[in-house]
CSV table of C-alpha atoms and ligand atoms in Angstrom, one decimal:
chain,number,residue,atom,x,y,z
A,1,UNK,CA,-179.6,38.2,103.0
A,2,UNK,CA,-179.4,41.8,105.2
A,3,UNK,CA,-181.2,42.4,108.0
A,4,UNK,CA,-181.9,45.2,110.4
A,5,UNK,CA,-182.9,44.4,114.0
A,6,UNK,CA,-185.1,47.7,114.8
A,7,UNK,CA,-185.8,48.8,118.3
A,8,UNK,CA,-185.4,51.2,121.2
A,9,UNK,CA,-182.5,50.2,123.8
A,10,UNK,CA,-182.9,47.2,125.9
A,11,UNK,CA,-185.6,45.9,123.0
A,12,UNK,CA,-184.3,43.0,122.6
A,13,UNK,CA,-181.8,43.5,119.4
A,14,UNK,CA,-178.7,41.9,120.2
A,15,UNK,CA,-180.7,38.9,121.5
A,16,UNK,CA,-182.6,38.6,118.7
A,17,UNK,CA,-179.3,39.3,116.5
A,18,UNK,CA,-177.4,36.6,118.0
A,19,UNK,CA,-179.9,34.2,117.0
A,20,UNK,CA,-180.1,35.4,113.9
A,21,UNK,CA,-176.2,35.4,113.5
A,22,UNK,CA,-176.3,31.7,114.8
A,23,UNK,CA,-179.3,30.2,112.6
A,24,UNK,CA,-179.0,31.6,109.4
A,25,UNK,CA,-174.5,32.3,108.8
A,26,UNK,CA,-175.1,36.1,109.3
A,27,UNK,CA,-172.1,38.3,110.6
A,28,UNK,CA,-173.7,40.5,113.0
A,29,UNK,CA,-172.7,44.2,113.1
A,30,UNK,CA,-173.4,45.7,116.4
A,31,UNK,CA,-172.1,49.4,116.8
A,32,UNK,CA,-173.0,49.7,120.0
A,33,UNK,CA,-170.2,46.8,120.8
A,34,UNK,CA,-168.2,48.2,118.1
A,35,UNK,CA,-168.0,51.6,119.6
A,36,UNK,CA,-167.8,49.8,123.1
A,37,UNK,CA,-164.5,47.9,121.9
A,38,UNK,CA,-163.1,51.0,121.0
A,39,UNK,CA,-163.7,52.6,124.6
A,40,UNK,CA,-161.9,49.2,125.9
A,41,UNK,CA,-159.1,49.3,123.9
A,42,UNK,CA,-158.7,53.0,124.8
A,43,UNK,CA,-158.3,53.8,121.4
A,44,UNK,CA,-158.0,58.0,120.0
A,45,UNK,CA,-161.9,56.6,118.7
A,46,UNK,CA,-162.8,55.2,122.4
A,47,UNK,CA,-161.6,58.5,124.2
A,48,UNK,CA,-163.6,60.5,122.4
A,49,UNK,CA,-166.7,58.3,122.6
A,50,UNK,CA,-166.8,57.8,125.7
A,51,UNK,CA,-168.7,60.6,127.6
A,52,UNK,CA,-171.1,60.7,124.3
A,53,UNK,CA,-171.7,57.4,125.2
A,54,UNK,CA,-172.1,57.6,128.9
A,55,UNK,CA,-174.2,60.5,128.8
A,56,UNK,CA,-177.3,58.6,126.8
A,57,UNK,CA,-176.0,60.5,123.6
A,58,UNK,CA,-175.6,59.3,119.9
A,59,UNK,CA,-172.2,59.5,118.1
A,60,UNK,CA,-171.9,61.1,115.2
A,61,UNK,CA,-172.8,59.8,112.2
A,62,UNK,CA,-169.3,60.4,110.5
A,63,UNK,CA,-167.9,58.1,112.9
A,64,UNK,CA,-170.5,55.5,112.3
A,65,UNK,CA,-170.2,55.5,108.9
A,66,UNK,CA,-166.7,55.0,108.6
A,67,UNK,CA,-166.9,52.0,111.0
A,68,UNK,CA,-169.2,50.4,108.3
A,69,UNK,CA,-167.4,52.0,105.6
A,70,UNK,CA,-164.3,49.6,106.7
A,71,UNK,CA,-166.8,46.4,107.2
A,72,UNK,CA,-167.8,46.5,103.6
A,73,UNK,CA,-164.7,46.8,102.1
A,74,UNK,CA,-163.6,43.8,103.8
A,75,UNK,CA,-166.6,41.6,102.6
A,76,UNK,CA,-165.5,40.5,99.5
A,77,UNK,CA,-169.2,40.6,97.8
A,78,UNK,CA,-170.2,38.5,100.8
A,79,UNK,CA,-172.5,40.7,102.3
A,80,UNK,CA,-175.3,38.2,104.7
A,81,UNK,CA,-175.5,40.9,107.8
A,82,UNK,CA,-177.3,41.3,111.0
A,83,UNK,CA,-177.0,45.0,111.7
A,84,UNK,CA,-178.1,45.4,115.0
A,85,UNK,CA,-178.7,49.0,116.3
A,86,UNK,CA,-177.5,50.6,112.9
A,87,UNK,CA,-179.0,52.7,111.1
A,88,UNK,CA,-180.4,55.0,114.0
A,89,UNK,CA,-180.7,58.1,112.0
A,90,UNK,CA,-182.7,59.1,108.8
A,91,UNK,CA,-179.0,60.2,107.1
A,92,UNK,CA,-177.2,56.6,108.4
A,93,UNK,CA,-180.2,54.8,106.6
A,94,UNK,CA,-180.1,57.0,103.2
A,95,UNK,CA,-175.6,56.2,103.4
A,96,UNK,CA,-176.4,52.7,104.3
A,97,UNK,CA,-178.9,52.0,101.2
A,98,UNK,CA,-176.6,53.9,98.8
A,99,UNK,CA,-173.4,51.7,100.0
A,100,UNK,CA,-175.3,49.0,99.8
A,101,UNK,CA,-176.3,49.5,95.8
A,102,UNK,CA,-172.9,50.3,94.8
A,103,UNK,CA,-172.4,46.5,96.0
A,104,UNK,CA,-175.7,45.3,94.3
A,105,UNK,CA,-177.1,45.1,97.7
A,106,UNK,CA,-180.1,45.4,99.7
A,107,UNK,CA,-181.9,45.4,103.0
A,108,UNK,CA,-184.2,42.3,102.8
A,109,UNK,CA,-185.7,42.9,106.4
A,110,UNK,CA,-186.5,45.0,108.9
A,111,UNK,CA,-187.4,44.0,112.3
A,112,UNK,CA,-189.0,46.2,114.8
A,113,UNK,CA,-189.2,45.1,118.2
A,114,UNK,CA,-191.6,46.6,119.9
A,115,UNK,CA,-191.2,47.5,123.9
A,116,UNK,CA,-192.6,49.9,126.2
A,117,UNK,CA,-190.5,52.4,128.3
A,118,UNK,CA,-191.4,50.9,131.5
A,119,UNK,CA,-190.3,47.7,130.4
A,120,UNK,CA,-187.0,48.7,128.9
A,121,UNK,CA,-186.2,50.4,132.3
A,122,UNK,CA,-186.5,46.6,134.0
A,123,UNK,CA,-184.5,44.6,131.2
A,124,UNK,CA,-181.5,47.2,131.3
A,125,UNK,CA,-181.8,47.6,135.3
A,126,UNK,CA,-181.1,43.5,135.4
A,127,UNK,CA,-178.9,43.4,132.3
A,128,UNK,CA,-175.9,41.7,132.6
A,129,UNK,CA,-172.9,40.0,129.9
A,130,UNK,CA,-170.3,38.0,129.7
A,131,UNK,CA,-167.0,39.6,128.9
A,132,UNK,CA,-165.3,36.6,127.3
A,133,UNK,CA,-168.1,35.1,125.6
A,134,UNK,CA,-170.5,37.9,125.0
A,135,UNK,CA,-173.3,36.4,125.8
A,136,UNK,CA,-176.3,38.6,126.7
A,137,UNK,CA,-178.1,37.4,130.2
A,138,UNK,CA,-180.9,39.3,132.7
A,139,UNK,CA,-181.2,38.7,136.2
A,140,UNK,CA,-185.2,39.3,135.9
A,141,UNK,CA,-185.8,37.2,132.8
A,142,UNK,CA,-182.5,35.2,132.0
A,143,UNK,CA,-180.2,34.1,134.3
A,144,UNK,CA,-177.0,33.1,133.5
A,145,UNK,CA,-177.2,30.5,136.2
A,146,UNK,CA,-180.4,28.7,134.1
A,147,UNK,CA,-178.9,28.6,130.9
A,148,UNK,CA,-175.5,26.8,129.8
A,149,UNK,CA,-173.2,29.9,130.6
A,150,UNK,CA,-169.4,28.2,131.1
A,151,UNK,CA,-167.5,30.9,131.5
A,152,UNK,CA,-168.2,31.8,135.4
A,153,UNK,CA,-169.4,34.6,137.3
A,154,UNK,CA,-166.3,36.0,137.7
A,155,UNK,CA,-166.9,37.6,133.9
A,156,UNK,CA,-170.3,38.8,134.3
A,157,UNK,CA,-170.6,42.6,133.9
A,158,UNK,CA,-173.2,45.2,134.1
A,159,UNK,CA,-172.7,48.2,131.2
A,160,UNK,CA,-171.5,52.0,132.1
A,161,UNK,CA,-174.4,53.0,130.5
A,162,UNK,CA,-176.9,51.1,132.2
A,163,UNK,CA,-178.0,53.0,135.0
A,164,UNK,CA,-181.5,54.0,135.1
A,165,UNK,CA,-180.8,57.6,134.3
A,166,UNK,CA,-178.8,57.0,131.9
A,167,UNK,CA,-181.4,54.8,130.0
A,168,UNK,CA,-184.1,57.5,130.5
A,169,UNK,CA,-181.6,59.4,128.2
A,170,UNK,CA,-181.2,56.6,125.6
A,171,UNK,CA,-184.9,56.2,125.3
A,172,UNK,CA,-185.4,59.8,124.7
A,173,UNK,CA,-182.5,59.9,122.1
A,174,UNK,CA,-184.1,56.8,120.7
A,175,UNK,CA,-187.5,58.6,120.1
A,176,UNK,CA,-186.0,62.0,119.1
A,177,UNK,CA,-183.8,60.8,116.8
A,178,UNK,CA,-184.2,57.0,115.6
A,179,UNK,CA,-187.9,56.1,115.9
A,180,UNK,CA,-188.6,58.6,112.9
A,181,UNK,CA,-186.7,55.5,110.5
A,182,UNK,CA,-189.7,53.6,110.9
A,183,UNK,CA,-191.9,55.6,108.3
A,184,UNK,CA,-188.6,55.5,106.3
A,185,UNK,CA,-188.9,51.4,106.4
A,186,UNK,CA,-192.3,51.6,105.8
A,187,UNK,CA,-192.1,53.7,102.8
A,188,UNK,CA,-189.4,51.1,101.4
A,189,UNK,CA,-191.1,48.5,102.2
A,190,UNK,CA,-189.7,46.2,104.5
A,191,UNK,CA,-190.3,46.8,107.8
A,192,UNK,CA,-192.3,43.6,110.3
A,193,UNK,CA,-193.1,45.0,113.7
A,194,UNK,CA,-192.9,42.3,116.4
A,195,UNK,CA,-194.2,42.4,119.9
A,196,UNK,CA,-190.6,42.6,121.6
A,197,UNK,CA,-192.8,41.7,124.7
A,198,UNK,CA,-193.1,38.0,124.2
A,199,UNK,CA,-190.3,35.5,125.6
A,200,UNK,CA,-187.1,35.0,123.2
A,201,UNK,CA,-187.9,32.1,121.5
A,202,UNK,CA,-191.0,33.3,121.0
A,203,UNK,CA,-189.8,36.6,119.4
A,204,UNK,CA,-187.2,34.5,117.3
A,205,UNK,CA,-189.9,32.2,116.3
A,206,UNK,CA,-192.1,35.1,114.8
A,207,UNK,CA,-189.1,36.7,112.8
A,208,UNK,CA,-188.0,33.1,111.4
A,209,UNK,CA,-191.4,32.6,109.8
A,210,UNK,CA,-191.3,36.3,108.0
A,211,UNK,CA,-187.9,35.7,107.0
A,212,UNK,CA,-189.3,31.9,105.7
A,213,UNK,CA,-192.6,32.9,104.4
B,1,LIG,P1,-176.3,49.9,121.7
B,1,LIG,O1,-175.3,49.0,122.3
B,1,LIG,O2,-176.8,49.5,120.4
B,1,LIG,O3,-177.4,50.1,122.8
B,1,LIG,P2,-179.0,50.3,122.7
B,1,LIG,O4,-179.6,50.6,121.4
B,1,LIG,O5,-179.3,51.2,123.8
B,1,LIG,O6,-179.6,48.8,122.9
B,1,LIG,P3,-179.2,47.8,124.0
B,1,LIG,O7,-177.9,47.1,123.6
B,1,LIG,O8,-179.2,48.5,125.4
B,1,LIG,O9,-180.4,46.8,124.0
B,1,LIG,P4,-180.8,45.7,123.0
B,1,LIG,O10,-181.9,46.1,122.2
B,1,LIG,O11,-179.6,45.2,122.3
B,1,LIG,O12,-181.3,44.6,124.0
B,1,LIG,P5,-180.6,43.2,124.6
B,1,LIG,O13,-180.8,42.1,123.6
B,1,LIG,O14,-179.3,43.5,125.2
B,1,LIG,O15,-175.7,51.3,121.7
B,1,LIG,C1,-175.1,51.9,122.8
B,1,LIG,C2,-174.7,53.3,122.5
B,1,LIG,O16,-173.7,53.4,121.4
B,1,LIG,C3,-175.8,54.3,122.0
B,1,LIG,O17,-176.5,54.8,123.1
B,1,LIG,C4,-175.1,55.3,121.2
B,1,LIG,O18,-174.4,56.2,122.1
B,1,LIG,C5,-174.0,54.5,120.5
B,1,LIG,N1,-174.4,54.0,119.2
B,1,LIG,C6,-174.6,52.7,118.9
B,1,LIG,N2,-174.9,52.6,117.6
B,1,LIG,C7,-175.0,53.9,117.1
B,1,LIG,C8,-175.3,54.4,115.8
B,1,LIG,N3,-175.6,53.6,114.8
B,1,LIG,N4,-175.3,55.8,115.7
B,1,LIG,C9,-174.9,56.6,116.7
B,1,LIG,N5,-174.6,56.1,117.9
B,1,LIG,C10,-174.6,54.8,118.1
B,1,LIG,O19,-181.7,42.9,125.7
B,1,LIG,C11,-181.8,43.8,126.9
B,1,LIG,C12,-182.0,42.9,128.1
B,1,LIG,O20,-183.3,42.3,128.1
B,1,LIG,C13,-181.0,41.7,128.2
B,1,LIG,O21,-180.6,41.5,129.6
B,1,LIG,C14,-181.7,40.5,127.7
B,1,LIG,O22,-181.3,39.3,128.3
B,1,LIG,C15,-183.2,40.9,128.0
B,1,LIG,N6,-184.1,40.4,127.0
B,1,LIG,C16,-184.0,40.4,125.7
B,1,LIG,N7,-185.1,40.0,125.1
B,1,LIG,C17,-186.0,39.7,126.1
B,1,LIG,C18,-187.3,39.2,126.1
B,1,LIG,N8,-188.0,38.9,125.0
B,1,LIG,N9,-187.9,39.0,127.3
B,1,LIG,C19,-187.3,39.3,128.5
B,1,LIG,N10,-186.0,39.8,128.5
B,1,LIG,C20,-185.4,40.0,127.3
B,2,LIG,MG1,-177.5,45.7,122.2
């Protein structure tokens, strides 16, 4: 089974994809964290990311491509994804659809979270993650100190890229250049749009009986 987890930035996607990943054996592919790695391990890739990145911008689709390119070819035929914040433009979706044939693939689902900009701005403002675990936590809605978090404070991070200002830029970029994918999905088919507005469980709740049903 492959699944895309739809939505502007701060929607709620690598939340929900984490569940996902958990309850039903998927390997998520984020390429926000894969692009975010690369900036880490100041890699050629990471340098020249970087700034894109920081400024609100996408990268190019060349680049994401071959990221995913490289994550097929690994699979073995076992392809049972979580592709979280991938496709975001009408060309990634048409490479992603033709990959995905010449391994007798498909997209079963896609999930669009819905959230409004105002919304967005508050989630990313309190965002915070753990840089050993990963784990995803919000100082407004999900505090690392209420849930089982082990690791300690002293690993809790806020993104470069989440300043206010900078998400202004994402949600524009998001609308300009990603949002247009949803009559794409609908035209194939398989998009569910989900109130990204309701509490986690909630949201995971309503995807697990689509994907059930
Ligand atoms: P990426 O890392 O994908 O960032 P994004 O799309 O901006 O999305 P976010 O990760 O900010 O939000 P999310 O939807 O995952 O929300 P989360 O679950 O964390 O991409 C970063 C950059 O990389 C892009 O800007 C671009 O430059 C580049 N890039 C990546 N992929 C690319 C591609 N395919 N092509 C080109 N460029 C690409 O939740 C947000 C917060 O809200 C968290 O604190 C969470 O705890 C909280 N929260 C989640 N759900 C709820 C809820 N239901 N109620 C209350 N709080 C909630
Ligand atoms: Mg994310």
């Amino acid at each position: 089974m492959n699944i895309i987890i739809f939505g502007a930035p701060g929607a709620g996607k690598g939340t929900q994809s984490d569940l996902l990943a958990k309850n039903f054996s998927l390997k998520k592919i984020s390429t926000g964290d894969l692009l975010r790695e690369e900036i880490n391990n100041k890699s050629d890739l990471g340098k020249k990311i970087k700034d894109l990145i920081e400024k609100g911008q996408l990268v190019s689709d060349e680049i994401i491509i071959d990221l995913i390119e490289n994550i097929f070819k690994d699979q073995n035929k076992n392809f049972n994804f979580v592709f979280d914040g991938f496709p975001r433009t009408l060309k990634q979706a048409e490479i992603l659809e033709k990959k995905l044939k010449n391994y007798n693939e498909k997209i079963d689902f896609v999930f669009n979270l819905e959230v409004n900009r105002d919304e967005i701005i508050k989630r990313i403002s309190g965002r915070i993650f753990c840089t050993k675990c990963n784990k995803i936590f919000n100082n407004h809605f999900n505090s690392p100190l209420s849930s089982e978090h082990k690791c300690g404070d002293s690993y809790l991070k806020k993104r470069a890229d989440d300043t206010v200002e900078v998400v202004e830029k994402r949600y524009d970029t998001y609308i300009k250049q990603t949002a247009p994918l949803i009559k794409f999905y609908i035209e194939a088919n398989n998009l569910h749009t989900v109130s990204g507005l309701s509490s986690i469980n909630e949201i995971f709740g309503q995807i697990t009986s689509l994907i059930k049903q």
